[in-house]
Amino acid sequence: FPSVSSQPSMAPSAYSFRTFSIVSSYSKFASLDTTRDWCIKTQNITPDSPLKVRPCDTEVHKGRWYYEDKKIKLRRENEVSNEFCIKDEGRKLFLKNCQNVGSEFYFGDEDSNTIFVEKNGKKLYFGIDTFKIFSRVRLYNAGNRNSSSNSWSVRYEGPSNAPSESAN
């Protein structure tokens, strides 16, 4: 059974091989179905595909991620020439070829369950529209954070909730 942790390691060499799902504990999803977990997934595995919250399914590769070079990358099972990362543009979040992604994403903020990017000295947080919970995941200002922006956790695949430590 996958384990749950709030934050990936900031040691990319040890972490980059660990696959995880990004799970939402937002109460509106839990009230829909208490037997499922809800995860950030891409609609398609193509450039410009939006991110949405849908039921978790580790067999489907649209919601399996890893963290490397401060980028959140989509885990691909097949050898492919394109590597896809989460990209932000304005307030939108979507997939893009990793070569075209310059933003750095971070997990956790002052012991909270957030995912954020810094732009022009401001933190922008992953969240969803609290009235349209099945709309795309987008970025919210720190002052406008809604309750969904503090609901993200990481569920690693494998035997433990922490990335393997690199042997130095």
Coordinates of N, CA and C in Angstrom, one line a residue:
F1 N 0.9 -1.2 0.0 CA 0.0 0.0 0.0 C 0.9 1.2 0.0
P2 N 0.6 2.2 -0.8 CA 1.5 3.4 -0.9 C 1.5 4.2 0.4
S3 N 2.6 4.8 0.7 CA 2.6 5.6 2.0 C 2.4 7.1 1.7
V4 N 2.1 7.8 2.7 CA 1.8 9.2 2.5 C 2.8 10.1 3.3
S5 N 3.2 11.2 2.7 CA 4.1 12.1 3.3 C 3.7 13.5 2.8
S6 N 4.1 14.5 3.6 CA 3.7 15.8 3.2 C 4.6 16.5 2.3
Q7 N 5.8 16.1 2.1 CA 6.8 16.9 1.4 C 7.9 16.0 0.8
P8 N 8.2 16.1 -0.5 CA 9.3 15.4 -1.0 C 10.6 15.9 -0.5
S9 N 11.6 15.1 -0.6 CA 13.0 15.6 -0.2 C 13.5 16.6 -1.1
M10 N 14.3 17.5 -0.7 CA 14.9 18.5 -1.5 C 16.2 18.0 -2.1
A11 N 16.5 16.7 -1.9 CA 17.7 16.2 -2.5 C 17.4 15.4 -3.8
P12 N 17.5 16.1 -4.9 CA 17.1 15.6 -6.1 C 17.7 14.3 -6.5
S13 N 19.0 14.1 -6.2 CA 19.7 12.9 -6.6 C 19.1 11.6 -5.9
A14 N 18.6 11.8 -4.7 CA 18.0 10.7 -4.0 C 16.5 10.6 -4.4
Y15 N 15.9 11.7 -4.7 CA 14.5 11.7 -4.8 C 14.0 11.4 -6.2
S16 N 14.8 11.7 -7.2 CA 14.3 11.7 -8.6 C 13.8 10.4 -9.1
F17 N 14.2 9.3 -8.4 CA 13.7 8.0 -8.8 C 12.4 7.6 -8.1
R18 N 11.9 8.4 -7.1 CA 10.7 8.1 -6.4 C 9.5 8.7 -7.1
T19 N 8.6 7.8 -7.4 CA 7.3 8.3 -8.0 C 6.3 8.5 -6.9
F20 N 5.5 9.6 -7.2 CA 4.5 9.9 -6.2 C 3.2 10.4 -6.9
S21 N 2.1 10.4 -6.1 CA 0.9 11.1 -6.5 C 0.7 12.3 -5.6
I22 N 0.0 13.3 -6.2 CA -0.3 14.5 -5.4 C -1.8 14.4 -5.0
V23 N -2.0 14.2 -3.7 CA -3.3 13.9 -3.2 C -3.9 15.1 -2.5
S24 N -5.2 15.3 -2.8 CA -5.9 16.4 -2.1 C -6.8 15.9 -1.0
S25 N -6.7 16.6 0.2 CA -7.5 16.2 1.3 C -8.7 17.3 1.4
Y26 N -8.9 18.0 0.4 CA -9.9 19.1 0.4 C -11.3 18.5 0.8
S27 N -12.0 19.1 1.7 CA -13.2 18.5 2.3 C -14.3 18.3 1.2
K28 N -14.4 19.1 0.2 CA -15.5 18.9 -0.8 C -15.3 17.6 -1.6
F29 N -14.0 17.2 -1.8 CA -13.8 15.9 -2.5 C -14.1 14.7 -1.5
A30 N -13.7 14.9 -0.3 CA -14.0 13.8 0.7 C -15.5 13.6 0.9
S31 N -16.3 14.7 0.8 CA -17.7 14.6 1.0 C -18.4 13.9 -0.2
L32 N -17.7 13.9 -1.4 CA -18.3 13.2 -2.5 C -18.2 11.7 -2.4
D33 N -17.1 11.2 -1.9 CA -16.9 9.8 -1.8 C -15.7 9.5 -0.8
T34 N -16.1 9.0 0.3 CA -15.1 8.8 1.4 C -14.2 7.6 1.1
T35 N -14.6 6.8 0.1 CA -13.8 5.5 -0.2 C -12.6 5.8 -1.2
R36 N -12.6 7.0 -1.7 CA -11.5 7.3 -2.7 C -10.6 8.4 -2.3
D37 N -9.4 8.4 -2.8 CA -8.6 9.6 -2.7 C -8.6 10.3 -4.0
W38 N -8.3 11.6 -4.0 CA -8.4 12.5 -5.1 C -7.0 13.1 -5.4
C39 N -6.6 13.0 -6.7 CA -5.2 13.4 -7.0 C -5.2 14.4 -8.2
I40 N -4.1 15.1 -8.2 CA -3.8 16.0 -9.4 C -3.4 15.1 -10.6
K41 N -4.1 15.2 -11.7 CA -3.8 14.5 -12.9 C -3.8 15.4 -14.1
T42 N -3.1 15.0 -15.1 CA -3.2 15.7 -16.4 C -4.4 15.1 -17.2
Q43 N -5.0 15.9 -18.0 CA -6.1 15.4 -18.7 C -5.6 14.4 -19.8
N44 N -4.5 14.8 -20.5 CA -3.9 14.0 -21.5 C -2.4 14.1 -21.3
I45 N -1.6 13.2 -21.9 CA -0.2 13.3 -21.8 C 0.3 13.9 -23.1
T46 N 0.0 15.2 -23.2 CA 0.4 16.0 -24.4 C 0.7 17.4 -23.9
P47 N 1.5 18.2 -24.6 CA 1.7 19.6 -24.2 C 0.4 20.3 -24.1
D48 N 0.4 21.3 -23.2 CA -0.8 22.2 -22.9 C -2.0 21.5 -22.3
S49 N -1.8 20.2 -21.9 CA -2.9 19.5 -21.2 C -3.1 20.1 -19.8
P50 N -4.3 20.5 -19.4 CA -4.5 21.1 -18.1 C -4.4 20.1 -17.0
L51 N -4.2 20.6 -15.7 CA -4.2 19.7 -14.5 C -5.5 19.8 -13.9
K52 N -6.1 18.7 -13.4 CA -7.4 18.6 -12.8 C -7.3 17.7 -11.6
V53 N -8.2 17.7 -10.7 CA -8.3 16.8 -9.6 C -9.3 15.7 -10.0
R54 N -8.9 14.5 -9.9 CA -9.7 13.3 -10.3 C -9.4 12.2 -9.3
P55 N -10.2 11.1 -9.3 CA -9.9 10.0 -8.4 C -8.5 9.4 -8.7
C56 N -7.8 9.1 -7.7 CA -6.5 8.6 -7.8 C -6.5 7.2 -8.4
D57 N -5.6 6.9 -9.3 CA -5.4 5.6 -9.9 C -4.0 5.4 -10.3
T58 N -3.2 4.7 -9.5 CA -1.8 4.5 -9.7 C -1.5 3.8 -11.0
E59 N -2.4 3.1 -11.5 CA -2.2 2.3 -12.8 C -2.2 3.3 -14.0
V60 N -2.8 4.4 -13.8 CA -2.9 5.4 -15.0 C -1.7 6.4 -14.8
H61 N -1.0 6.6 -15.8 CA 0.3 7.4 -15.8 C 0.0 8.9 -15.8
K62 N -1.2 9.3 -15.9 CA -1.5 10.7 -15.9 C -1.4 11.4 -14.6
G63 N -1.2 10.7 -13.5 CA -1.1 11.3 -12.2 C 0.1 10.8 -11.4
R64 N 1.1 10.3 -12.1 CA 2.3 9.8 -11.4 C 3.5 10.8 -11.7
W65 N 4.0 11.3 -10.6 CA 5.0 12.4 -10.8 C 6.3 12.1 -10.1
Y66 N 7.3 12.8 -10.4 CA 8.6 12.8 -9.6 C 9.1 14.2 -9.6
Y67 N 10.1 14.5 -8.7 CA 10.6 15.8 -8.5 C 12.1 15.8 -8.8
E68 N 12.5 16.7 -9.7 CA 13.9 16.8 -10.1 C 14.2 18.2 -10.6
D69 N 15.3 18.7 -10.1 CA 15.7 20.1 -10.5 C 14.7 21.1 -10.2
K70 N 13.9 20.9 -9.1 CA 12.9 21.8 -8.7 C 11.7 21.9 -9.7
K71 N 11.6 20.8 -10.5 CA 10.5 20.7 -11.4 C 9.7 19.5 -11.0
I72 N 8.3 19.6 -11.2 CA 7.5 18.4 -11.0 C 7.3 17.8 -12.4
K73 N 7.8 16.6 -12.5 CA 7.8 15.9 -13.8 C 6.8 14.8 -13.9
L74 N 6.2 14.6 -15.0 CA 5.3 13.4 -15.2 C 6.1 12.2 -15.4
R75 N 5.8 11.1 -14.6 CA 6.6 9.9 -14.8 C 6.0 9.1 -16.0
R76 N 6.9 8.8 -16.9 CA 6.5 8.1 -18.1 C 7.1 6.7 -18.0
E77 N 6.4 5.7 -18.4 CA 6.9 4.3 -18.3 C 7.7 4.0 -19.6
N78 N 7.3 4.5 -20.7 CA 8.0 4.2 -22.0 C 9.1 5.2 -22.2
E79 N 10.1 4.7 -22.9 CA 11.1 5.7 -23.3 C 10.6 6.6 -24.4
V80 N 10.5 7.8 -24.1 CA 9.9 8.8 -25.1 C 10.9 10.0 -25.2
S81 N 10.9 10.7 -26.3 CA 11.8 11.8 -26.5 C 11.4 13.0 -25.7
N82 N 10.1 13.2 -25.4 CA 9.6 14.3 -24.7 C 9.4 14.0 -23.2
E83 N 9.9 14.9 -22.4 CA 9.7 14.8 -20.9 C 8.8 15.9 -20.5
F84 N 7.7 15.6 -19.9 CA 6.7 16.7 -19.5 C 6.8 17.1 -18.1
C85 N 6.7 18.4 -17.9 CA 6.7 19.0 -16.5 C 5.5 19.9 -16.4
I86 N 5.2 20.2 -15.1 CA 4.1 21.2 -14.8 C 4.7 22.5 -15.1
K87 N 3.9 23.3 -15.9 CA 4.3 24.7 -16.2 C 3.2 25.6 -15.8
D88 N 3.6 26.8 -15.4 CA 2.6 27.9 -15.0 C 2.7 29.0 -16.0
E89 N 1.6 29.5 -16.4 CA 1.5 30.7 -17.3 C 0.4 31.5 -16.8
G90 N 0.7 32.7 -16.3 CA -0.4 33.4 -15.6 C -0.8 32.6 -14.4
R91 N -2.0 32.3 -14.3 CA -2.6 31.5 -13.1 C -2.8 30.1 -13.5
K92 N -2.6 29.8 -14.8 CA -2.9 28.4 -15.3 C -1.7 27.5 -15.1
L93 N -2.0 26.2 -14.9 CA -1.1 25.1 -14.7 C -1.4 24.1 -15.8
F94 N -0.3 23.6 -16.5 CA -0.5 22.6 -17.5 C 0.8 21.9 -17.8
L95 N 0.8 20.9 -18.7 CA 2.0 20.2 -19.0 C 2.7 20.9 -20.2
K96 N 4.0 20.9 -20.1 CA 4.8 21.4 -21.2 C 6.1 20.6 -21.3
N97 N 6.7 20.6 -22.4 CA 8.0 19.9 -22.5 C 8.9 20.6 -21.5
C98 N 9.7 19.7 -20.7 CA 10.5 20.3 -19.6 C 11.5 21.3 -20.1
Q99 N 12.0 21.2 -21.3 CA 12.9 22.2 -21.8 C 12.3 23.6 -21.8
N100 N 11.0 23.7 -21.9 CA 10.3 25.0 -21.9 C 9.8 25.5 -20.6
V101 N 10.3 24.8 -19.5 CA 9.8 25.2 -18.1 C 11.0 25.7 -17.3
G102 N 10.8 27.0 -16.9 CA 11.8 27.6 -16.2 C 11.5 27.8 -14.7
S103 N 10.2 27.7 -14.4 CA 9.7 27.9 -13.0 C 10.2 26.8 -12.1
E104 N 10.4 27.2 -10.8 CA 10.8 26.2 -9.8 C 9.6 26.1 -8.8
F105 N 9.2 24.8 -8.6 CA 8.1 24.5 -7.7 C 8.6 24.0 -6.4
Y106 N 7.9 24.3 -5.3 CA 8.3 23.9 -4.0 C 7.1 23.2 -3.3
F107 N 7.4 22.3 -2.4 CA 6.4 21.6 -1.6 C 6.5 22.1 -0.1
G108 N 5.4 22.4 0.5 CA 5.4 22.8 1.9 C 5.8 24.2 2.1
D109 N 5.2 24.8 3.0 CA 5.4 26.2 3.3 C 5.0 26.4 4.8
E110 N 6.0 26.6 5.6 CA 5.7 26.9 7.0 C 4.8 25.8 7.6
D111 N 5.2 24.5 7.4 CA 4.5 23.3 7.9 C 3.1 23.2 7.4
S112 N 2.9 23.7 6.2 CA 1.5 23.5 5.6 C 1.6 22.6 4.4
N113 N 0.5 22.1 4.0 CA 0.4 21.2 2.8 C 0.2 21.9 1.6
T114 N 1.2 22.7 1.1 CA 1.0 23.5 -0.1 C 2.0 23.1 -1.1
I115 N 1.7 23.5 -2.4 CA 2.7 23.5 -3.5 C 2.7 24.9 -4.0
F116 N 3.8 25.4 -4.2 CA 3.9 26.8 -4.7 C 5.0 27.1 -5.6
V117 N 4.9 28.2 -6.3 CA 5.9 28.8 -7.2 C 6.1 30.2 -6.8
E118 N 7.4 30.7 -6.9 CA 7.6 32.1 -6.6 C 7.7 32.9 -7.9
K119 N 7.0 34.0 -8.0 CA 7.1 34.9 -9.2 C 7.1 36.3 -8.7
N120 N 8.1 37.0 -9.1 CA 8.3 38.4 -8.8 C 8.2 38.6 -7.3
G121 N 8.8 37.8 -6.5 CA 8.9 37.9 -5.1 C 7.6 37.5 -4.4
K122 N 6.6 37.0 -5.1 CA 5.3 36.5 -4.5 C 5.2 35.0 -4.6
K123 N 4.6 34.4 -3.6 CA 4.3 33.0 -3.7 C 2.9 32.8 -4.2
L124 N 2.8 31.9 -5.2 CA 1.5 31.5 -5.8 C 1.3 30.1 -5.5
Y125 N 0.1 29.7 -5.0 CA -0.2 28.4 -4.5 C -1.2 27.6 -5.4
F126 N -0.9 26.3 -5.5 CA -1.8 25.4 -6.2 C -3.1 25.4 -5.5
G127 N -4.2 25.5 -6.2 CA -5.6 25.4 -5.6 C -6.6 25.1 -6.7
I128 N -7.8 25.0 -6.2 CA -8.9 24.8 -7.2 C -10.1 25.8 -6.8
D129 N -10.9 26.0 -7.8 CA -12.1 26.9 -7.6 C -13.0 26.1 -6.6
T130 N -13.3 26.7 -5.5 CA -14.1 26.1 -4.4 C -15.5 25.9 -4.8
F131 N -16.0 26.5 -5.8 CA -17.4 26.3 -6.3 C -17.4 25.4 -7.5
K132 N -16.3 25.3 -8.2 CA -16.3 24.3 -9.4 C -15.1 23.4 -9.2
I133 N -15.2 22.5 -8.3 CA -14.1 21.7 -7.8 C -13.5 20.8 -9.0
F134 N -14.2 20.6 -10.0 CA -13.7 19.7 -11.1 C -13.1 20.6 -12.2
S135 N -13.0 21.9 -12.0 CA -12.3 22.7 -13.0 C -10.8 22.5 -12.8
R136 N -10.0 23.2 -13.6 CA -8.5 23.0 -13.6 C -7.9 23.5 -12.3
V137 N -6.8 22.9 -12.0 CA -5.9 23.4 -10.9 C -5.3 24.6 -11.3
R138 N -5.2 25.6 -10.5 CA -4.6 26.9 -10.9 C -3.8 27.5 -9.7
L139 N -3.2 28.7 -9.9 CA -2.5 29.3 -8.9 C -3.3 30.4 -8.3
Y140 N -3.1 30.6 -6.9 CA -3.7 31.6 -6.2 C -2.7 32.4 -5.4
N141 N -2.9 33.7 -5.2 CA -2.1 34.6 -4.4 C -2.1 34.1 -3.0
A142 N -1.1 34.5 -2.3 CA -1.0 34.1 -0.8 C -2.2 34.8 -0.1
G143 N -2.6 36.0 -0.4 CA -3.7 36.7 0.3 C -5.0 36.1 -0.1
N144 N -5.1 35.5 -1.2 CA -6.4 35.0 -1.7 C -6.5 33.4 -1.6
R145 N -5.6 32.9 -0.8 CA -5.6 31.4 -0.7 C -6.9 30.9 -0.2
N146 N -7.5 29.9 -0.9 CA -8.7 29.3 -0.4 C -8.3 28.0 0.3
S147 N -9.3 27.4 0.9 CA -9.0 26.2 1.7 C -8.5 25.0 0.9
S148 N -8.6 25.0 -0.4 CA -8.1 24.0 -1.2 C -6.6 24.1 -1.3
S149 N -6.0 25.3 -1.2 CA -4.6 25.4 -1.4 C -3.7 24.9 -0.3
N150 N -4.3 24.5 0.8 CA -3.6 23.9 1.9 C -4.0 22.5 2.1
S151 N -4.3 21.8 1.0 CA -4.8 20.4 1.1 C -4.0 19.4 0.4
W152 N -2.8 19.7 0.0 CA -2.0 18.8 -0.9 C -1.0 17.9 0.0
S153 N -0.9 16.7 -0.3 CA 0.1 15.8 0.2 C 0.6 14.9 -0.9
V154 N 1.8 14.3 -0.6 CA 2.4 13.5 -1.5 C 2.3 12.0 -1.0
R155 N 1.9 11.1 -1.9 CA 1.9 9.7 -1.6 C 2.9 9.0 -2.5
Y156 N 4.0 8.5 -1.9 CA 5.0 7.9 -2.6 C 4.6 6.4 -3.0
E157 N 5.1 6.0 -4.1 CA 5.0 4.6 -4.4 C 6.2 3.9 -3.8
G158 N 5.9 2.7 -3.3 CA 7.1 2.0 -2.7 C 6.9 1.7 -1.2
P159 N 7.9 1.3 -0.6 CA 7.8 0.8 0.8 C 7.9 1.8 1.9
S160 N 8.3 3.1 1.6 CA 8.3 4.0 2.7 C 7.8 5.4 2.3
N161 N 7.6 6.3 3.3 CA 7.1 7.6 3.0 C 8.2 8.6 2.8
A162 N 9.4 8.2 2.8 CA 10.5 9.1 2.6 C 11.4 8.6 1.5
P163 N 12.0 9.5 0.7 CA 12.9 9.1 -0.4 C 14.1 8.4 0.2
S164 N 14.7 7.5 -0.6 CA 15.9 6.9 -0.2 C 17.0 7.9 -0.1
E165 N 17.8 7.8 0.9 CA 19.0 8.7 1.1 C 20.1 8.3 0.2
S166 N 20.7 9.2 -0.4 CA 21.8 8.9 -1.3 C 23.1 8.5 -0.4
A167 N 23.8 7.6 -0.9 CA 25.0 7.2 -0.2 C 26.1 8.1 -0.6
N168 N 26.7 8.8 0.3 CA 27.8 9.7 -0.1 C 29.1 9.2 0.4

